[in-house]
Amino acid sequence: MYVSTRSELHELVEQMRGSEVLAVDTEFHSERTYYPKLCLIQLGSDEVCAIVDPLQVDDLTPLRELFEDRGMVKVFHSGNQDIDILNRAIGAVPSPVFDTQVAAGLLGHSQQTGYGALVKAFCEVSLPKADSLTDWTRRPLTDAQVEYALDDVRYLPNIYHIMRKRLVDSGRLDWLADDFAQLADPESYRSRPEEAWRKVKRVSSLTRKQLAVAQAVAAWRERAAQHRDIPRKWMLADEHVVEIARRAPRSKAALFEVRGVSDHIGDKQAAEIVEEIVAALERDPDTWPKVQHRAHAQSESAGVVDCMLALLHLRARENGVASQIIATKDDLVRLARGEGDGLALMSGWRRKLVGDELLDLLDGKVGMYVQDGTLKVTKSPQT
């Protein structure tokens, strides 16, 4: 079913109303805009598969009824960006949700398992890749393109049913409650320009004073890119942000001395950036941001984190869980520094599985040794 009119959309909503499962996917382009351009919405239940064309249907709000239906599980595969885009387009975050990529990590698959691999594993179907680089803004779509797009939701309901049963049988369905609640939380998709500096490349090389400047410039860049709906790098590249932070220019002339900056911004924008820089430097230094340096760059903690990784991988293998869904190396670095507050590793099933044991390792309460080529964990003598 291909939906290209308001009446067809209302008909689709009527057909899908009351479904137990709603599989959801999107096709979008983001190469030339800040906000991804939504090109297709694919929807699938146990009975119906359909494509909604947002380039032809100018009012998508009827879909809110489905997305807000608490009795209908919305199933995604790696759904963060899809949910963000749909929230912006429709004004509703789908809830409740189930993400098959996240669930795969608790069922013995890699957390980064692709959709095609899951379809092969659970449905014994090999999906074609011929249209993976389609320009979804072009119309009309070919029959092959429509089928390719529908495949992204055609198998999700069946995968969901199988996964859910296995999770229930293993007693692990509740483990995912917090992960899925976060996916369905509108706050997860709220723009935070003041946090944009954390994603700037090579920002970890800066001092705290320079970080204050980087935070101000990156926040300005984020807001400006949002306002103009263009990629942030079209406003200023990451290397510009870092170099500006190092120099901390207090005048437009000094700002334009950074090579390439004048190619991206004009006098008015330069004045705004300088104003942001001056304000950042005049703030209380205690409010300046801190960067978390990676453990491998610090020889005194590298061995500690390596031991933590070994324990993490051991418990992940024993429990048939992808280690990445439990914790990343950066999570372990933070924990080793005593910065565990707010880490998913320190709550729920992750903490029970290995989080508390990692704390015991750091406190010297457990030790590790090798026996017959296998890593073993034991209580330390002093405990």
mmCIF file of C-alpha atoms in Angstrom:
data_model
loop_
_atom_site.group_PDB
_atom_site.id
_atom_site.type_symbol
_atom_site.label_atom_id
_atom_site.label_comp_id
_atom_site.label_asym_id
_atom_site.label_seq_id
_atom_site.Cartn_x
_atom_site.Cartn_y
_atom_site.Cartn_z
ATOM 1 C CA MET A 1 0.000 0.000 0.000
ATOM 2 C CA TYR A 2 1.428 3.379 -1.035
ATOM 3 C CA VAL A 3 -0.137 6.347 0.752
ATOM 4 C CA SER A 4 0.094 9.660 -1.074
ATOM 5 C CA THR A 5 -3.094 11.505 -0.028
ATOM 6 C CA ARG A 6 -4.745 12.565 3.230
ATOM 7 C CA SER A 7 -7.709 10.277 2.642
ATOM 8 C CA GLU A 8 -5.426 7.299 2.072
ATOM 9 C CA LEU A 9 -3.570 8.139 5.285
ATOM 10 C CA HIS A 10 -6.803 8.186 7.268
ATOM 11 C CA GLU A 11 -7.720 4.851 5.689
ATOM 12 C CA LEU A 12 -4.345 3.377 6.695
ATOM 13 C CA VAL A 13 -4.715 4.582 10.280
ATOM 14 C CA GLU A 14 -8.144 2.966 10.399
ATOM 15 C CA GLN A 15 -6.703 -0.327 9.109
ATOM 16 C CA MET A 16 -3.878 -0.354 11.636
ATOM 17 C CA ARG A 17 -5.902 0.788 14.623
ATOM 18 C CA GLY A 18 -5.870 -1.871 17.328
ATOM 19 C CA SER A 19 -2.806 -3.716 16.013
ATOM 20 C CA GLU A 20 -0.595 -5.327 18.625
ATOM 21 C CA VAL A 21 2.584 -4.338 16.802
ATOM 22 C CA LEU A 22 3.513 -1.448 14.539
ATOM 23 C CA ALA A 23 6.867 -1.761 12.773
ATOM 24 C CA VAL A 24 8.315 1.622 11.838
ATOM 25 C CA ASP A 25 11.185 2.791 9.657
ATOM 26 C CA THR A 26 12.036 5.919 7.701
ATOM 27 C CA GLU A 27 14.056 6.979 4.698
ATOM 28 C CA PHE A 28 15.647 10.396 4.906
ATOM 29 C CA HIS A 29 18.436 12.561 3.513
ATOM 30 C CA SER A 30 20.657 14.763 5.662
ATOM 31 C CA GLU A 31 23.614 15.664 3.474
ATOM 32 C CA ARG A 32 22.585 19.278 2.855
ATOM 33 C CA THR A 33 20.428 20.118 5.880
ATOM 34 C CA TYR A 34 20.720 20.280 9.646
ATOM 35 C CA TYR A 35 17.399 18.548 10.137
ATOM 36 C CA PRO A 36 17.146 15.320 8.111
ATOM 37 C CA LYS A 37 14.650 15.588 5.269
ATOM 38 C CA LEU A 38 11.992 12.933 5.766
ATOM 39 C CA CYS A 39 11.325 11.144 2.461
ATOM 40 C CA LEU A 40 9.360 8.010 3.402
ATOM 41 C CA ILE A 41 7.672 6.473 6.431
ATOM 42 C CA GLN A 42 7.322 2.699 6.328
ATOM 43 C CA LEU A 43 4.747 1.081 8.596
ATOM 44 C CA GLY A 44 3.983 -2.577 9.117
ATOM 45 C CA SER A 45 1.680 -4.642 11.313
ATOM 46 C CA ASP A 46 1.079 -8.384 11.325
ATOM 47 C CA GLU A 47 -1.484 -7.849 8.558
ATOM 48 C CA VAL A 48 -0.589 -4.641 6.673
ATOM 49 C CA CYS A 49 2.553 -3.117 5.153
ATOM 50 C CA ALA A 50 2.465 0.430 3.820
ATOM 51 C CA ILE A 51 4.540 3.407 2.768
ATOM 52 C CA VAL A 52 3.474 6.937 3.659
ATOM 53 C CA ASP A 53 4.938 9.555 1.324
ATOM 54 C CA PRO A 54 5.576 12.756 3.350
ATOM 55 C CA LEU A 55 6.584 14.586 0.175
ATOM 56 C CA GLN A 56 2.986 14.248 -1.023
ATOM 57 C CA VAL A 57 0.964 14.017 2.213
ATOM 58 C CA ASP A 58 1.223 17.474 3.754
ATOM 59 C CA ASP A 59 -0.400 16.587 7.109
ATOM 60 C CA LEU A 60 1.042 13.599 8.944
ATOM 61 C CA THR A 61 -0.652 14.267 12.280
ATOM 62 C CA PRO A 62 -3.183 11.399 11.881
ATOM 63 C CA LEU A 63 -0.242 9.081 12.624
ATOM 64 C CA ARG A 64 -0.109 10.469 16.160
ATOM 65 C CA GLU A 65 -3.034 8.242 17.060
ATOM 66 C CA LEU A 66 -0.951 5.162 16.264
ATOM 67 C CA PHE A 67 2.273 6.462 17.774
ATOM 68 C CA GLU A 68 0.570 7.408 21.051
ATOM 69 C CA ASP A 69 -1.466 4.200 21.366
ATOM 70 C CA ARG A 70 -0.085 2.604 24.547
ATOM 71 C CA GLY A 71 -1.543 -0.755 23.589
ATOM 72 C CA MET A 72 0.500 -0.939 20.390
ATOM 73 C CA VAL A 73 4.236 -1.677 20.548
ATOM 74 C CA LYS A 74 6.216 0.368 18.044
ATOM 75 C CA VAL A 75 9.092 -1.752 16.740
ATOM 76 C CA PHE A 76 12.247 -0.179 15.294
ATOM 77 C CA HIS A 77 15.677 -1.389 14.334
ATOM 78 C CA SER A 78 18.272 1.096 15.596
ATOM 79 C CA GLY A 79 15.494 3.601 16.034
ATOM 80 C CA ASN A 80 17.099 6.650 17.682
ATOM 81 C CA GLN A 81 17.323 8.773 14.560
ATOM 82 C CA ASP A 82 14.025 7.531 13.137
ATOM 83 C CA ILE A 83 12.240 8.499 16.361
ATOM 84 C CA ASP A 84 13.912 11.908 16.432
ATOM 85 C CA ILE A 85 12.849 12.595 12.831
ATOM 86 C CA LEU A 86 9.281 11.388 13.410
ATOM 87 C CA ASN A 87 8.956 13.468 16.557
ATOM 88 C CA ARG A 88 9.882 16.561 14.590
ATOM 89 C CA ALA A 89 7.607 15.701 11.659
ATOM 90 C CA ILE A 90 4.545 14.537 13.564
ATOM 91 C CA GLY A 91 4.944 16.084 17.001
ATOM 92 C CA ALA A 92 4.855 12.784 18.872
ATOM 93 C CA VAL A 93 7.457 10.349 20.147
ATOM 94 C CA PRO A 94 6.277 6.772 19.484
ATOM 95 C CA SER A 95 5.591 4.888 22.714
ATOM 96 C CA PRO A 96 5.989 2.191 23.885
ATOM 97 C CA VAL A 97 8.911 1.072 21.746
ATOM 98 C CA PHE A 98 10.976 -2.067 21.149
ATOM 99 C CA ASP A 99 14.313 -1.842 19.347
ATOM 100 C CA THR A 100 15.448 -5.073 17.723
ATOM 101 C CA GLN A 101 19.089 -3.988 17.547
ATOM 102 C CA VAL A 102 19.180 -3.321 21.287
ATOM 103 C CA ALA A 103 17.336 -6.567 22.033
ATOM 104 C CA ALA A 104 19.731 -8.508 19.815
ATOM 105 C CA GLY A 105 22.524 -7.672 22.266
ATOM 106 C CA LEU A 106 20.737 -9.683 24.973
ATOM 107 C CA LEU A 107 20.169 -12.642 22.665
ATOM 108 C CA GLY A 108 23.759 -13.427 21.774
ATOM 109 C CA HIS A 109 24.099 -11.150 18.758
ATOM 110 C CA SER A 110 26.470 -8.222 18.403
ATOM 111 C CA GLN A 111 24.841 -4.972 19.494
ATOM 112 C CA GLN A 112 25.684 -3.553 16.075
ATOM 113 C CA THR A 113 23.938 -6.383 14.203
ATOM 114 C CA GLY A 114 22.369 -4.956 11.060
ATOM 115 C CA TYR A 115 18.750 -5.378 10.074
ATOM 116 C CA GLY A 116 19.613 -7.625 7.137
ATOM 117 C CA ALA A 117 21.543 -9.995 9.396
ATOM 118 C CA LEU A 118 18.580 -10.256 11.776
ATOM 119 C CA VAL A 119 16.164 -10.958 8.919
ATOM 120 C CA LYS A 120 18.480 -13.726 7.769
ATOM 121 C CA ALA A 121 18.866 -15.144 11.285
ATOM 122 C CA PHE A 122 15.210 -14.977 12.352
ATOM 123 C CA CYS A 123 13.304 -15.242 9.062
ATOM 124 C CA GLU A 124 15.797 -17.060 6.824
ATOM 125 C CA VAL A 125 15.430 -14.375 4.158
ATOM 126 C CA SER A 126 18.310 -12.624 2.385
ATOM 127 C CA LEU A 127 17.441 -9.011 1.633
ATOM 128 C CA PRO A 128 18.678 -7.358 -1.584
ATOM 129 C CA LYS A 129 21.030 -4.377 -1.353
ATOM 130 C CA ALA A 130 20.493 -2.969 -4.828
ATOM 131 C CA ASP A 131 18.625 0.158 -3.681
ATOM 132 C CA SER A 132 20.633 0.996 -0.564
ATOM 133 C CA LEU A 133 21.928 4.233 -2.152
ATOM 134 C CA THR A 134 18.595 5.363 -3.587
ATOM 135 C CA ASP A 135 17.838 9.073 -3.818
ATOM 136 C CA TRP A 136 14.583 8.912 -1.880
ATOM 137 C CA THR A 137 13.651 12.494 -2.793
ATOM 138 C CA ARG A 138 13.038 11.568 -6.439
ATOM 139 C CA ARG A 139 9.559 10.734 -7.654
ATOM 140 C CA PRO A 140 8.089 8.510 -8.875
ATOM 141 C CA LEU A 141 9.725 5.604 -7.080
ATOM 142 C CA THR A 142 10.180 2.372 -9.000
ATOM 143 C CA ASP A 143 8.443 -0.822 -7.949
ATOM 144 C CA ALA A 144 11.840 -2.184 -6.859
ATOM 145 C CA GLN A 145 12.462 0.849 -4.645
ATOM 146 C CA VAL A 146 9.039 0.532 -3.039
ATOM 147 C CA GLU A 147 9.629 -3.154 -2.309
ATOM 148 C CA TYR A 148 13.077 -2.401 -0.907
ATOM 149 C CA ALA A 149 11.584 0.198 1.446
ATOM 150 C CA LEU A 150 8.754 -2.113 2.519
ATOM 151 C CA ASP A 151 11.266 -4.861 3.335
ATOM 152 C CA ASP A 152 12.514 -2.634 6.158
ATOM 153 C CA VAL A 153 9.258 -3.224 8.064
ATOM 154 C CA ARG A 154 7.885 -6.381 6.456
ATOM 155 C CA TYR A 155 9.841 -8.714 8.738
ATOM 156 C CA LEU A 156 10.042 -6.630 11.906
ATOM 157 C CA PRO A 157 6.770 -7.831 13.487
ATOM 158 C CA ASN A 158 7.843 -11.477 13.182
ATOM 159 C CA ILE A 159 11.315 -10.711 14.534
ATOM 160 C CA TYR A 160 9.702 -8.861 17.443
ATOM 161 C CA HIS A 161 7.452 -11.806 18.342
ATOM 162 C CA ILE A 162 10.371 -14.255 18.278
ATOM 163 C CA MET A 163 12.658 -11.940 20.249
ATOM 164 C CA ARG A 164 10.019 -11.168 22.836
ATOM 165 C CA LYS A 165 9.328 -14.852 23.462
ATOM 166 C CA ARG A 166 13.036 -15.613 23.866
ATOM 167 C CA LEU A 167 13.485 -12.670 26.214
ATOM 168 C CA VAL A 168 10.486 -13.750 28.289
ATOM 169 C CA ASP A 169 11.713 -17.350 28.387
ATOM 170 C CA SER A 170 15.157 -16.203 29.552
ATOM 171 C CA GLY A 171 13.726 -13.737 32.084
ATOM 172 C CA ARG A 172 15.369 -10.810 30.322
ATOM 173 C CA LEU A 173 12.486 -8.824 28.864
ATOM 174 C CA ASP A 174 12.361 -6.515 31.882
ATOM 175 C CA TRP A 175 16.087 -5.854 31.511
ATOM 176 C CA LEU A 176 15.310 -3.676 28.504
ATOM 177 C CA ALA A 177 12.616 -1.560 30.163
ATOM 178 C CA ASP A 178 14.919 1.361 31.004
ATOM 179 C CA ASP A 179 16.594 1.316 27.582
ATOM 180 C CA PHE A 180 13.263 1.413 25.778
ATOM 181 C CA ALA A 181 11.820 4.018 28.151
ATOM 182 C CA GLN A 182 14.731 6.290 27.280
ATOM 183 C CA LEU A 183 14.103 5.730 23.563
ATOM 184 C CA ALA A 184 10.500 6.841 24.072
ATOM 185 C CA ASP A 185 11.357 9.834 26.273
ATOM 186 C CA PRO A 186 10.920 13.188 24.461
ATOM 187 C CA GLU A 187 13.767 14.607 26.574
ATOM 188 C CA SER A 188 16.164 12.278 24.773
ATOM 189 C CA TYR A 189 15.578 14.271 21.589
ATOM 190 C CA ARG A 190 15.670 17.780 22.991
ATOM 191 C CA SER A 191 18.329 19.955 21.390
ATOM 192 C CA ARG A 192 21.140 20.950 23.789
ATOM 193 C CA PRO A 193 23.473 23.380 21.994
ATOM 194 C CA GLU A 194 25.538 23.867 25.173
ATOM 195 C CA GLU A 195 26.517 20.185 24.983
ATOM 196 C CA ALA A 196 27.527 20.291 21.309
ATOM 197 C CA TRP A 197 31.217 20.838 22.188
ATOM 198 C CA ARG A 198 31.452 17.235 23.373
ATOM 199 C CA LYS A 199 31.179 15.994 19.777
ATOM 200 C CA VAL A 200 33.824 18.336 18.357
ATOM 201 C CA LYS A 201 36.824 16.404 17.057
ATOM 202 C CA ARG A 202 40.103 16.877 18.970
ATOM 203 C CA VAL A 203 38.388 18.907 21.690
ATOM 204 C CA SER A 204 40.124 16.705 24.274
ATOM 205 C CA SER A 205 43.414 18.475 23.474
ATOM 206 C CA LEU A 206 42.154 21.765 24.953
ATOM 207 C CA THR A 207 42.652 23.264 28.396
ATOM 208 C CA ARG A 208 39.632 24.086 30.557
ATOM 209 C CA LYS A 209 39.830 27.755 29.585
ATOM 210 C CA GLN A 210 39.969 26.807 25.935
ATOM 211 C CA LEU A 211 37.099 24.380 26.473
ATOM 212 C CA ALA A 212 34.979 27.263 27.733
ATOM 213 C CA VAL A 213 35.559 28.996 24.401
ATOM 214 C CA ALA A 214 34.924 25.801 22.441
ATOM 215 C CA GLN A 215 31.658 25.307 24.305
ATOM 216 C CA ALA A 216 30.507 28.829 23.446
ATOM 217 C CA VAL A 217 31.514 28.619 19.782
ATOM 218 C CA ALA A 218 30.054 25.143 19.290
ATOM 219 C CA ALA A 219 26.766 26.241 20.886
ATOM 220 C CA TRP A 220 26.621 29.284 18.606
ATOM 221 C CA ARG A 221 27.345 27.060 15.592
ATOM 222 C CA GLU A 222 24.587 24.635 16.607
ATOM 223 C CA ARG A 223 21.953 27.344 16.976
ATOM 224 C CA ALA A 224 22.995 29.048 13.734
ATOM 225 C CA ALA A 225 22.914 25.775 11.794
ATOM 226 C CA GLN A 226 19.485 24.971 13.217
ATOM 227 C CA HIS A 227 18.164 28.406 12.277
ATOM 228 C CA ARG A 228 19.406 28.120 8.692
ATOM 229 C CA ASP A 229 18.754 24.359 8.489
ATOM 230 C CA ILE A 230 22.191 23.603 7.084
ATOM 231 C CA PRO A 231 24.891 21.151 8.233
ATOM 232 C CA ARG A 232 26.842 22.537 11.184
ATOM 233 C CA LYS A 233 30.123 22.106 9.289
ATOM 234 C CA TRP A 234 28.845 24.607 6.727
ATOM 235 C CA MET A 235 28.835 27.222 9.486
ATOM 236 C CA LEU A 236 32.232 26.293 10.914
ATOM 237 C CA ALA A 237 34.246 23.098 10.655
ATOM 238 C CA ASP A 238 35.384 21.302 13.810
ATOM 239 C CA GLU A 239 38.978 22.357 13.159
ATOM 240 C CA HIS A 240 37.817 25.993 13.136
ATOM 241 C CA VAL A 241 36.089 25.552 16.495
ATOM 242 C CA VAL A 242 39.233 24.046 18.039
ATOM 243 C CA GLU A 243 41.579 26.679 16.609
ATOM 244 C CA ILE A 244 39.283 29.506 17.700
ATOM 245 C CA ALA A 245 39.238 27.971 21.171
ATOM 246 C CA ARG A 246 43.028 27.908 21.275
ATOM 247 C CA ARG A 247 43.329 31.570 20.244
ATOM 248 C CA ALA A 248 40.277 32.908 22.121
ATOM 249 C CA PRO A 249 39.965 35.967 19.849
ATOM 250 C CA ARG A 250 38.310 39.009 21.396
ATOM 251 C CA SER A 251 37.777 40.946 18.166
ATOM 252 C CA LYS A 252 36.433 40.256 14.688
ATOM 253 C CA ALA A 253 39.852 40.967 13.205
ATOM 254 C CA ALA A 254 41.482 38.396 15.454
ATOM 255 C CA LEU A 255 38.750 35.876 14.683
ATOM 256 C CA PHE A 256 39.247 36.284 10.944
ATOM 257 C CA GLU A 257 42.938 35.539 11.392
ATOM 258 C CA VAL A 258 41.947 31.892 11.803
ATOM 259 C CA ARG A 259 42.399 30.501 8.312
ATOM 260 C CA GLY A 260 39.172 29.700 6.513
ATOM 261 C CA VAL A 261 36.798 31.312 9.006
ATOM 262 C CA SER A 262 36.042 34.275 6.733
ATOM 263 C CA ASP A 263 34.998 31.815 4.016
ATOM 264 C CA HIS A 264 32.150 30.602 6.223
ATOM 265 C CA ILE A 265 30.846 33.602 8.171
ATOM 266 C CA GLY A 266 30.378 37.332 7.720
ATOM 267 C CA ASP A 267 30.903 40.379 9.947
ATOM 268 C CA LYS A 268 27.578 40.051 11.778
ATOM 269 C CA GLN A 269 28.148 36.405 12.623
ATOM 270 C CA ALA A 270 31.745 37.107 13.626
ATOM 271 C CA ALA A 271 30.558 39.776 16.052
ATOM 272 C CA GLU A 272 28.120 37.288 17.597
ATOM 273 C CA ILE A 273 30.871 34.697 18.053
ATOM 274 C CA VAL A 274 33.243 37.194 19.662
ATOM 275 C CA GLU A 275 30.489 38.266 22.052
ATOM 276 C CA GLU A 276 29.934 34.612 23.027
ATOM 277 C CA ILE A 277 33.678 34.099 23.555
ATOM 278 C CA VAL A 278 34.046 37.151 25.796
ATOM 279 C CA ALA A 279 31.011 36.110 27.862
ATOM 280 C CA ALA A 280 32.410 32.591 28.276
ATOM 281 C CA LEU A 281 35.795 33.829 29.467
ATOM 282 C CA GLU A 282 34.192 36.183 31.972
ATOM 283 C CA ARG A 283 32.263 33.366 33.661
ATOM 284 C CA ASP A 284 33.457 31.839 36.905
ATOM 285 C CA PRO A 285 36.252 29.372 35.942
ATOM 286 C CA ASP A 286 34.579 26.774 38.149
ATOM 287 C CA THR A 287 31.747 26.672 35.587
ATOM 288 C CA TRP A 288 34.069 25.912 32.671
ATOM 289 C CA PRO A 289 33.570 22.438 31.199
ATOM 290 C CA LYS A 290 35.876 19.496 31.771
ATOM 291 C CA VAL A 291 36.862 16.905 29.227
ATOM 292 C CA GLN A 292 37.245 13.239 30.081
ATOM 293 C CA HIS A 293 40.535 11.981 28.680
ATOM 294 C CA ARG A 294 40.663 8.377 27.505
ATOM 295 C CA ALA A 295 42.390 5.866 29.711
ATOM 296 C CA HIS A 296 44.754 4.605 27.010
ATOM 297 C CA ALA A 297 46.345 8.036 27.017
ATOM 298 C CA GLN A 298 47.064 7.704 30.732
ATOM 299 C CA SER A 299 49.552 4.975 31.497
ATOM 300 C CA GLU A 300 48.681 4.886 35.197
ATOM 301 C CA SER A 301 45.119 3.732 34.511
ATOM 302 C CA ALA A 302 45.560 1.735 31.299
ATOM 303 C CA GLY A 303 46.198 -1.547 33.107
ATOM 304 C CA VAL A 304 43.223 -1.038 35.394
ATOM 305 C CA VAL A 305 40.864 -0.504 32.490
ATOM 306 C CA ASP A 306 42.316 -3.534 30.687
ATOM 307 C CA CYS A 307 41.475 -5.680 33.735
ATOM 308 C CA MET A 308 37.977 -4.206 33.810
ATOM 309 C CA LEU A 309 37.525 -4.978 30.120
ATOM 310 C CA ALA A 310 38.614 -8.569 30.679
ATOM 311 C CA LEU A 311 36.031 -8.990 33.450
ATOM 312 C CA LEU A 312 33.340 -7.307 31.349
ATOM 313 C CA HIS A 313 33.987 -9.585 28.360
ATOM 314 C CA LEU A 314 34.042 -12.658 30.613
ATOM 315 C CA ARG A 315 30.634 -11.963 32.139
ATOM 316 C CA ALA A 316 29.194 -10.958 28.752
ATOM 317 C CA ARG A 317 30.267 -14.278 27.205
ATOM 318 C CA GLU A 318 28.968 -16.282 30.155
ATOM 319 C CA ASN A 319 25.555 -14.639 29.868
ATOM 320 C CA GLY A 320 25.317 -14.554 26.083
ATOM 321 C CA VAL A 321 25.168 -10.751 26.008
ATOM 322 C CA ALA A 322 27.001 -8.373 23.694
ATOM 323 C CA SER A 323 29.540 -6.542 25.855
ATOM 324 C CA GLN A 324 28.815 -3.222 24.112
ATOM 325 C CA ILE A 325 25.242 -3.208 25.390
ATOM 326 C CA ILE A 326 26.571 -3.479 28.949
ATOM 327 C CA ALA A 327 29.280 -0.820 28.812
ATOM 328 C CA THR A 328 31.801 0.853 26.532
ATOM 329 C CA LYS A 329 35.463 1.396 27.265
ATOM 330 C CA ASP A 330 34.718 5.047 28.014
ATOM 331 C CA ASP A 331 32.164 3.906 30.612
ATOM 332 C CA LEU A 332 34.873 1.842 32.300
ATOM 333 C CA VAL A 333 37.261 4.804 32.235
ATOM 334 C CA ARG A 334 34.685 6.929 34.047
ATOM 335 C CA LEU A 335 33.995 4.195 36.564
ATOM 336 C CA ALA A 336 37.725 3.766 37.233
ATOM 337 C CA ARG A 337 37.907 7.494 38.021
ATOM 338 C CA GLY A 338 35.037 7.299 40.468
ATOM 339 C CA GLU A 339 32.629 8.963 38.021
ATOM 340 C CA GLY A 340 30.027 6.212 37.912
ATOM 341 C CA ASP A 341 27.022 8.429 38.663
ATOM 342 C CA GLY A 342 24.658 8.453 35.710
ATOM 343 C CA LEU A 343 26.233 5.451 33.980
ATOM 344 C CA ALA A 344 23.773 2.825 32.755
ATOM 345 C CA LEU A 345 26.389 0.306 33.918
ATOM 346 C CA MET A 346 25.633 1.303 37.489
ATOM 347 C CA SER A 347 21.903 0.599 37.397
ATOM 348 C CA GLY A 348 19.453 -2.202 36.725
ATOM 349 C CA TRP A 349 20.492 -5.478 35.143
ATOM 350 C CA ARG A 350 23.889 -4.154 34.057
ATOM 351 C CA ARG A 351 24.882 -3.462 37.630
ATOM 352 C CA LYS A 352 23.701 -6.901 38.747
ATOM 353 C CA LEU A 353 25.452 -8.629 35.863
ATOM 354 C CA VAL A 354 28.875 -7.042 36.300
ATOM 355 C CA GLY A 355 28.699 -3.467 37.604
ATOM 356 C CA ASP A 356 29.012 -4.320 41.291
ATOM 357 C CA GLU A 357 31.744 -6.818 40.513
ATOM 358 C CA LEU A 358 33.688 -4.144 38.651
ATOM 359 C CA LEU A 359 33.460 -1.938 41.730
ATOM 360 C CA ASP A 360 34.768 -4.835 43.810
ATOM 361 C CA LEU A 361 37.641 -5.207 41.357
ATOM 362 C CA LEU A 362 38.506 -1.530 41.757
ATOM 363 C CA ASP A 363 38.315 -1.879 45.546
ATOM 364 C CA GLY A 364 40.637 -4.892 45.532
ATOM 365 C CA LYS A 365 37.877 -7.218 46.722
ATOM 366 C CA VAL A 366 38.166 -9.582 43.759
ATOM 367 C CA GLY A 367 41.110 -10.781 41.709
ATOM 368 C CA MET A 368 41.630 -12.585 38.406
ATOM 369 C CA TYR A 369 43.905 -15.396 37.308
ATOM 370 C CA VAL A 370 44.289 -17.829 34.418
ATOM 371 C CA GLN A 371 43.688 -21.552 34.840
ATOM 372 C CA ASP A 372 43.962 -23.990 31.919
ATOM 373 C CA GLY A 373 43.805 -21.077 29.517
ATOM 374 C CA THR A 374 40.618 -19.710 31.041
ATOM 375 C CA LEU A 375 40.181 -16.465 32.983
ATOM 376 C CA LYS A 376 38.926 -17.024 36.517
ATOM 377 C CA VAL A 377 37.653 -14.554 39.123
ATOM 378 C CA THR A 378 38.146 -15.048 42.841
ATOM 379 C CA LYS A 379 37.636 -13.161 46.070
ATOM 380 C CA SER A 380 40.809 -11.417 47.189
ATOM 381 C CA PRO A 381 42.443 -12.763 50.362
ATOM 382 C CA GLN A 382 41.964 -9.488 52.225
ATOM 383 C CA THR A 383 38.193 -9.742 51.887
#
